[in-house]
Coordinates of C-alpha atoms in Angstrom, one line a residue:
X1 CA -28.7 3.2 -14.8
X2 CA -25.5 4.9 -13.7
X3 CA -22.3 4.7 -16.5
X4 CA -19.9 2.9 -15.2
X5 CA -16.5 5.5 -14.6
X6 CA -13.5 5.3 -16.9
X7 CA -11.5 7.0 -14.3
X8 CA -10.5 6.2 -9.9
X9 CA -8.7 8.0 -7.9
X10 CA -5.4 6.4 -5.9
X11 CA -3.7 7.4 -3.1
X12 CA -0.1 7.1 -4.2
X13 CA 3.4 6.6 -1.7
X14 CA 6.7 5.8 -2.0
X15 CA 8.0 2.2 -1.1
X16 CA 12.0 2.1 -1.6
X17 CA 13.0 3.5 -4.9
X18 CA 9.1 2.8 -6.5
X19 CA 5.9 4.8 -6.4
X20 CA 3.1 2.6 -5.8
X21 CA -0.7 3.5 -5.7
X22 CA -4.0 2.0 -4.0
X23 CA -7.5 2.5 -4.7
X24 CA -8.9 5.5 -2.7
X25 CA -11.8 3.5 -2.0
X26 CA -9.7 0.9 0.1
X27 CA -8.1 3.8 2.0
X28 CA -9.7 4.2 5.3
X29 CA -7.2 6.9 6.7
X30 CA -3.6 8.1 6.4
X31 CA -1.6 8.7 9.9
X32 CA 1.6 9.7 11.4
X33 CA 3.9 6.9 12.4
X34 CA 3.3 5.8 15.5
X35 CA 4.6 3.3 18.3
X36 CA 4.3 0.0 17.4
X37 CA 3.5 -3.0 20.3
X38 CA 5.0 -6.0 19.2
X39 CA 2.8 -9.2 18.4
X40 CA 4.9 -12.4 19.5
X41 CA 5.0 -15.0 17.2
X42 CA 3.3 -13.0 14.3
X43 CA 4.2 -13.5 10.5
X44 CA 7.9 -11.8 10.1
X45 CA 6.4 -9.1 7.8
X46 CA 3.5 -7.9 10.8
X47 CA 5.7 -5.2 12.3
X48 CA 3.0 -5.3 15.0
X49 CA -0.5 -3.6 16.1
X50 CA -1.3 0.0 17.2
X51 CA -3.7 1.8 19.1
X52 CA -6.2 3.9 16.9
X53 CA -8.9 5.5 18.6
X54 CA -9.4 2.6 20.5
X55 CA -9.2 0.3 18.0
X56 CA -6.2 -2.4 17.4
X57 CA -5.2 -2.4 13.9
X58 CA -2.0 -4.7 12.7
X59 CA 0.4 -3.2 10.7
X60 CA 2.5 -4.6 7.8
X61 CA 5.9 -4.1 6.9
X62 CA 5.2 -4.0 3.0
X63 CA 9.4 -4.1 3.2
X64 CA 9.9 -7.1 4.3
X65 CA 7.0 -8.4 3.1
X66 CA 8.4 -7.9 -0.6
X67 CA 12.2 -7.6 0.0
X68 CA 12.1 -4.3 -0.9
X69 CA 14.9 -1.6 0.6
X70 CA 13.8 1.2 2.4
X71 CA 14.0 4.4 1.0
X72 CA 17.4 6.0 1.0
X73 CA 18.2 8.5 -1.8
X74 CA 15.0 11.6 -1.1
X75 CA 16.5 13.6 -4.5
X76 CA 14.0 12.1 -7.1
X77 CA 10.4 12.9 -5.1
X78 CA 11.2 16.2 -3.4
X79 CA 9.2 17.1 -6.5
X80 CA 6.1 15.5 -5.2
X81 CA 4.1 17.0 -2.8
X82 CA 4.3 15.0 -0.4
X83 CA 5.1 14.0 3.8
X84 CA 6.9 12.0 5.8
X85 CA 6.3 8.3 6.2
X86 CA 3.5 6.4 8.1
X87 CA 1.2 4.7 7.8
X88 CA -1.8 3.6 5.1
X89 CA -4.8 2.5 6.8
X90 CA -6.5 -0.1 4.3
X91 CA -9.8 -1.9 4.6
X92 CA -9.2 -5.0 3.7
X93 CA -12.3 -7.3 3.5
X94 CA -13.9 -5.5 6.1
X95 CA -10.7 -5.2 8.5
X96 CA -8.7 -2.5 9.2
X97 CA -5.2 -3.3 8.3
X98 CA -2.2 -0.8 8.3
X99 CA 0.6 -0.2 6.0
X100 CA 3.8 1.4 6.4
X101 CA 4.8 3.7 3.5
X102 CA 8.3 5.7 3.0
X103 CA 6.5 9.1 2.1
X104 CA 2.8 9.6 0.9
X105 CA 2.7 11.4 -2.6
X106 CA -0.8 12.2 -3.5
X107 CA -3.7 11.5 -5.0
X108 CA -3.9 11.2 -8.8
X109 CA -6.6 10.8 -11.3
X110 CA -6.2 7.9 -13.6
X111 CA -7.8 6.4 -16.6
X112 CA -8.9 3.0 -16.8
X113 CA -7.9 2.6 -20.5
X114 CA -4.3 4.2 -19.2
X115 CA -3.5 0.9 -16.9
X116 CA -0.8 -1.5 -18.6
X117 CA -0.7 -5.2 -17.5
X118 CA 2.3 -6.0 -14.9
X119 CA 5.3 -7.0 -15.8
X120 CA 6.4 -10.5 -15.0
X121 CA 8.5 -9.2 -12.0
X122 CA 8.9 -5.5 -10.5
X123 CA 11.5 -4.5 -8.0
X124 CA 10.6 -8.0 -6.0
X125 CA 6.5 -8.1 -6.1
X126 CA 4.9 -11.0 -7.8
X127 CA 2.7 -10.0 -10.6
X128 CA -0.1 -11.5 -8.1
X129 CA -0.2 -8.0 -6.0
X130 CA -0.1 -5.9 -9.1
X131 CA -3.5 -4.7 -10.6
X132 CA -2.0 -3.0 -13.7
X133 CA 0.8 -0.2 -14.4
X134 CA 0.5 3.4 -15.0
X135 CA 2.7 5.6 -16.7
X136 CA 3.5 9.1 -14.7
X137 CA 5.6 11.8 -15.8
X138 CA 8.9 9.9 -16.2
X139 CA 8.3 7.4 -14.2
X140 CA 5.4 4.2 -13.8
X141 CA 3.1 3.7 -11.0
X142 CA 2.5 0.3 -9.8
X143 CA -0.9 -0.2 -8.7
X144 CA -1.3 -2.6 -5.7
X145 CA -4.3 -4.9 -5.8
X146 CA -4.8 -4.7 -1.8
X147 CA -7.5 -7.6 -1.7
X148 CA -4.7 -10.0 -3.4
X149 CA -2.0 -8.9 -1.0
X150 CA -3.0 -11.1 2.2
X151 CA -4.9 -14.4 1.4
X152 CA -7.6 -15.6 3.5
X153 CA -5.2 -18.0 5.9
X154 CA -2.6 -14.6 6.4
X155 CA -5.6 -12.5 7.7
X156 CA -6.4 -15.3 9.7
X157 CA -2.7 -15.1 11.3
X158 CA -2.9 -11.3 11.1
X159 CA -6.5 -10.5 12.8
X160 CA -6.9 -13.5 14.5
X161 CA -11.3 -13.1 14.6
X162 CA -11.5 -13.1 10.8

């Protein structure tokens, strides 16, 4: 039998002011932003769908979806090696759904013993999205649980075949 790893990898970006991380293995692909078509009536955080390779792929506005400001001051991660914004492309269930970051920061290495329960409330995020909290450098990585982001009914509304 295989040990079970005390370490993952995450793909870490920047959201506003906070850098937040998701599980490599939900990370299809990381692209340039792109033009986004417009889905009328769709939920007021689906920014809209794009065309990717010839497949449609709705993309979420994790800004609006969590109130959080979009990234103004640059100083603090010019450290990071990082790029400009675009877009996380997440499997999520079995469907493609996009993100939109601020900046992609990298991928880090990080213990499983090293992850810290959530705080009751971070920068607007219910603890419900939050897997755990990582200390880094001199800040804390937030960890996004991606399969609690979107219930079952908003994939519904998002991919309307699921």
């Amino acid at each position: 039998m295989a040990e079970e790893s005390t370490q993952f990898q995450l793909v870490t970006f920047q959201l506003g002011d906070e850098l937040y991380g998701v599980d490599i293995m939900d990370v299809k692909e990381i692209v340039k932003v792109q033009n986004v078509r417009p889905i009328p009536n769709a939920p007021y955080y689906v920014e809209g769908i794009i065309n990717l390779r010839s497949e449609i792929i709705p993309i979420i506005n994790l800004h609006k979806r969590f109130h959080i400001k979009k990234l103004v001051s640059t100083s603090e991660i010019d450290e990071l090696e990082e790029d400009e914004g675009g877009f996380i492309i997440l499997d999520i269930e079995g469907n493609k759904i996009g993100i939109i970051i601020d900046r992609i920061a990298r991928v880090v290495l990080v213990e499983k013993g090293d992850i810290k329960p959530p705080p009751q409330m971070l920068s607007g995020i219910g603890t419900e999205y939050i897997q755990g909290v990582v200390r880094q450098d001199s800040t804390y990585l937030i960890i996004l649980d991606t399969r609690r982001l979107f219930s079952a009914k908003e994939l519904q509304k998002i991919i309307p075949d699921v």
